[in-house]
Amino acid sequence: MTTLNKTQIPLWVNIMQSILILIMLGQVYMYFLNHQMIVNSGIQVEGIPNLNLIYEMGARTLVMAIISIYVMITQSPKQYIIILIMNVLREGLETIIDPLYPVLNAPASPMVDLGIHLIIVAIEVWAFVTVLRITKKLSQK
């Protein structure tokens, strides 16, 4: 098992989390700085209620990205469990929401989107189980 910085976290889990962080940071950029991307997806950005929701989504996504970066730096398996739960729940909910309510510029059909999300959730669950086993092994020492 290849690990990063001689930690217990497998390299593939760190790579997966790095990709998720990049996606979150891209979303933060869209929410705060590039409303045209939001408009292109069919979401209106006019009016205070809509802007409030958009900026709140940006703030929450930024917090998730910052926490994920911190946990990747610390490489603490117990802390990793928290962000992996967050990932599984977020992506799991998107698995339901995205195919039901596709955006205008969705890169795939709702069924393909569902399949992609199911694969992503399966990988995230696999990462969670892997790190959970590591955490249990470390707590027995």
mmCIF file of C-alpha atoms in Angstrom:
data_model
loop_
_atom_site.group_PDB
_atom_site.id
_atom_site.type_symbol
_atom_site.label_atom_id
_atom_site.label_comp_id
_atom_site.label_asym_id
_atom_site.label_seq_id
_atom_site.Cartn_x
_atom_site.Cartn_y
_atom_site.Cartn_z
ATOM 1 C CA MET A 1 0.000 0.000 0.000
ATOM 2 C CA THR A 2 1.577 3.280 -1.120
ATOM 3 C CA THR A 3 1.141 6.138 1.343
ATOM 4 C CA LEU A 4 1.801 9.880 1.319
ATOM 5 C CA ASN A 5 4.378 11.385 3.716
ATOM 6 C CA LYS A 6 4.751 8.029 5.527
ATOM 7 C CA THR A 7 1.208 8.266 6.850
ATOM 8 C CA GLN A 8 -1.402 5.577 7.048
ATOM 9 C CA ILE A 9 -3.626 7.181 4.395
ATOM 10 C CA PRO A 10 -3.255 5.408 1.019
ATOM 11 C CA LEU A 11 -2.015 7.502 -1.883
ATOM 12 C CA TRP A 12 -5.144 6.774 -3.957
ATOM 13 C CA VAL A 13 -7.342 8.241 -1.186
ATOM 14 C CA ASN A 14 -5.208 11.399 -1.139
ATOM 15 C CA ILE A 15 -5.400 11.662 -4.934
ATOM 16 C CA MET A 16 -9.189 11.228 -4.842
ATOM 17 C CA GLN A 17 -9.498 13.875 -2.140
ATOM 18 C CA SER A 18 -7.224 16.244 -4.093
ATOM 19 C CA ILE A 19 -9.483 15.921 -7.136
ATOM 20 C CA LEU A 20 -12.563 16.592 -4.989
ATOM 21 C CA ILE A 21 -10.884 19.681 -3.507
ATOM 22 C CA LEU A 22 -10.118 20.996 -6.996
ATOM 23 C CA ILE A 23 -13.761 20.466 -7.981
ATOM 24 C CA MET A 24 -14.928 22.291 -4.839
ATOM 25 C CA LEU A 25 -12.548 25.193 -5.505
ATOM 26 C CA GLY A 26 -13.867 25.389 -9.077
ATOM 27 C CA GLN A 27 -17.383 25.595 -7.682
ATOM 28 C CA VAL A 28 -16.299 28.310 -5.240
ATOM 29 C CA TYR A 29 -14.868 30.284 -8.164
ATOM 30 C CA MET A 30 -18.173 29.916 -10.004
ATOM 31 C CA TYR A 31 -20.294 30.914 -7.003
ATOM 32 C CA PHE A 32 -18.247 33.988 -6.102
ATOM 33 C CA LEU A 33 -16.557 35.185 -9.285
ATOM 34 C CA ASN A 34 -18.150 33.741 -12.418
ATOM 35 C CA HIS A 35 -21.909 34.013 -12.340
ATOM 36 C CA GLN A 36 -22.026 33.509 -16.109
ATOM 37 C CA MET A 37 -21.242 29.828 -15.515
ATOM 38 C CA ILE A 38 -24.304 29.686 -13.264
ATOM 39 C CA VAL A 39 -26.457 31.495 -15.832
ATOM 40 C CA ASN A 40 -25.289 29.047 -18.528
ATOM 41 C CA SER A 41 -26.619 26.190 -16.411
ATOM 42 C CA GLY A 42 -30.079 27.790 -16.368
ATOM 43 C CA ILE A 43 -29.997 29.249 -12.864
ATOM 44 C CA GLN A 44 -31.007 32.879 -12.434
ATOM 45 C CA VAL A 45 -28.596 35.075 -10.532
ATOM 46 C CA GLU A 46 -30.762 38.173 -10.401
ATOM 47 C CA GLY A 47 -32.310 39.404 -7.203
ATOM 48 C CA ILE A 48 -31.232 39.312 -3.602
ATOM 49 C CA PRO A 49 -32.813 35.934 -2.694
ATOM 50 C CA ASN A 50 -31.014 34.134 -5.537
ATOM 51 C CA LEU A 51 -27.709 35.883 -4.856
ATOM 52 C CA ASN A 52 -28.064 35.040 -1.170
ATOM 53 C CA LEU A 53 -28.403 31.338 -2.007
ATOM 54 C CA ILE A 54 -25.526 31.431 -4.476
ATOM 55 C CA TYR A 55 -23.150 33.133 -2.043
ATOM 56 C CA GLU A 56 -24.204 30.819 0.798
ATOM 57 C CA MET A 57 -23.468 27.810 -1.424
ATOM 58 C CA GLY A 58 -20.107 29.361 -2.226
ATOM 59 C CA ALA A 59 -19.334 29.930 1.449
ATOM 60 C CA ARG A 60 -20.309 26.388 2.439
ATOM 61 C CA THR A 61 -18.338 24.872 -0.410
ATOM 62 C CA LEU A 62 -15.303 26.993 0.513
ATOM 63 C CA VAL A 63 -15.508 25.799 4.130
ATOM 64 C CA MET A 64 -15.685 22.169 2.955
ATOM 65 C CA ALA A 65 -12.630 22.725 0.733
ATOM 66 C CA ILE A 66 -10.637 24.413 3.530
ATOM 67 C CA ILE A 67 -11.451 21.630 5.997
ATOM 68 C CA SER A 68 -10.488 19.037 3.379
ATOM 69 C CA ILE A 69 -7.164 20.790 2.718
ATOM 70 C CA TYR A 70 -6.424 20.931 6.456
ATOM 71 C CA VAL A 71 -7.176 17.229 6.891
ATOM 72 C CA MET A 72 -5.000 16.346 3.901
ATOM 73 C CA ILE A 73 -2.132 18.294 5.452
ATOM 74 C CA THR A 74 -2.517 16.649 8.867
ATOM 75 C CA GLN A 75 -3.089 13.168 7.373
ATOM 76 C CA SER A 76 -5.020 12.209 10.509
ATOM 77 C CA PRO A 77 -7.098 9.086 9.802
ATOM 78 C CA LYS A 78 -9.719 10.112 12.381
ATOM 79 C CA GLN A 79 -10.117 13.524 10.751
ATOM 80 C CA TYR A 80 -10.123 11.925 7.317
ATOM 81 C CA ILE A 81 -13.180 9.890 8.360
ATOM 82 C CA ILE A 82 -15.104 13.159 8.818
ATOM 83 C CA ILE A 83 -14.364 14.525 5.351
ATOM 84 C CA LEU A 84 -15.035 11.145 3.767
ATOM 85 C CA ILE A 85 -18.464 11.032 5.431
ATOM 86 C CA MET A 86 -19.037 14.573 4.145
ATOM 87 C CA ASN A 87 -18.007 13.486 0.629
ATOM 88 C CA VAL A 88 -20.247 10.409 0.606
ATOM 89 C CA LEU A 89 -23.266 12.339 1.865
ATOM 90 C CA ARG A 90 -22.744 15.276 -0.507
ATOM 91 C CA GLU A 91 -22.170 13.108 -3.561
ATOM 92 C CA GLY A 92 -24.891 10.691 -2.489
ATOM 93 C CA LEU A 93 -27.435 13.497 -2.405
ATOM 94 C CA GLU A 94 -26.168 14.821 -5.743
ATOM 95 C CA THR A 95 -26.717 11.309 -7.132
ATOM 96 C CA ILE A 96 -30.433 11.828 -6.539
ATOM 97 C CA ILE A 97 -30.706 15.565 -7.225
ATOM 98 C CA ASP A 98 -28.656 15.924 -10.431
ATOM 99 C CA PRO A 99 -30.560 13.363 -12.560
ATOM 100 C CA LEU A 100 -33.929 14.584 -11.258
ATOM 101 C CA TYR A 101 -33.181 18.258 -11.879
ATOM 102 C CA PRO A 102 -30.529 18.449 -14.629
ATOM 103 C CA VAL A 103 -28.998 21.817 -15.450
ATOM 104 C CA LEU A 104 -29.240 23.198 -18.993
ATOM 105 C CA ASN A 105 -25.601 22.597 -19.846
ATOM 106 C CA ALA A 106 -25.287 19.198 -18.149
ATOM 107 C CA PRO A 107 -22.404 17.282 -19.732
ATOM 108 C CA ALA A 108 -24.388 14.028 -19.777
ATOM 109 C CA SER A 109 -27.929 12.716 -19.913
ATOM 110 C CA PRO A 110 -29.676 12.135 -16.570
ATOM 111 C CA MET A 111 -29.126 8.351 -16.774
ATOM 112 C CA VAL A 112 -25.431 8.698 -17.594
ATOM 113 C CA ASP A 113 -25.142 11.296 -14.812
ATOM 114 C CA LEU A 114 -26.747 8.817 -12.400
ATOM 115 C CA GLY A 115 -24.260 6.133 -13.431
ATOM 116 C CA ILE A 116 -21.295 8.470 -13.029
ATOM 117 C CA HIS A 117 -22.495 9.549 -9.589
ATOM 118 C CA LEU A 118 -22.988 5.926 -8.494
ATOM 119 C CA ILE A 119 -19.396 5.135 -9.491
ATOM 120 C CA ILE A 120 -18.090 8.207 -7.651
ATOM 121 C CA VAL A 121 -20.088 7.343 -4.516
ATOM 122 C CA ALA A 122 -18.813 3.748 -4.657
ATOM 123 C CA ILE A 123 -15.202 5.006 -4.784
ATOM 124 C CA GLU A 124 -15.880 7.405 -1.902
ATOM 125 C CA VAL A 125 -17.468 4.612 0.176
ATOM 126 C CA TRP A 126 -14.458 2.415 -0.612
ATOM 127 C CA ALA A 127 -12.147 5.206 0.592
ATOM 128 C CA PHE A 128 -14.248 5.602 3.744
ATOM 129 C CA VAL A 129 -14.112 1.869 4.531
ATOM 130 C CA THR A 130 -10.359 1.814 3.852
ATOM 131 C CA VAL A 131 -9.639 4.721 6.211
ATOM 132 C CA LEU A 132 -12.092 3.376 8.805
ATOM 133 C CA ARG A 133 -10.146 0.088 8.881
ATOM 134 C CA ILE A 134 -6.894 2.027 9.284
ATOM 135 C CA THR A 135 -8.415 4.041 12.132
ATOM 136 C CA LYS A 136 -9.627 0.886 13.897
ATOM 137 C CA LYS A 137 -6.224 -0.756 13.447
ATOM 138 C CA LEU A 138 -4.462 2.294 14.916
ATOM 139 C CA SER A 139 -6.829 2.458 17.890
ATOM 140 C CA GLN A 140 -6.057 -1.184 18.754
ATOM 141 C CA LYS A 141 -2.332 -0.443 19.073
#
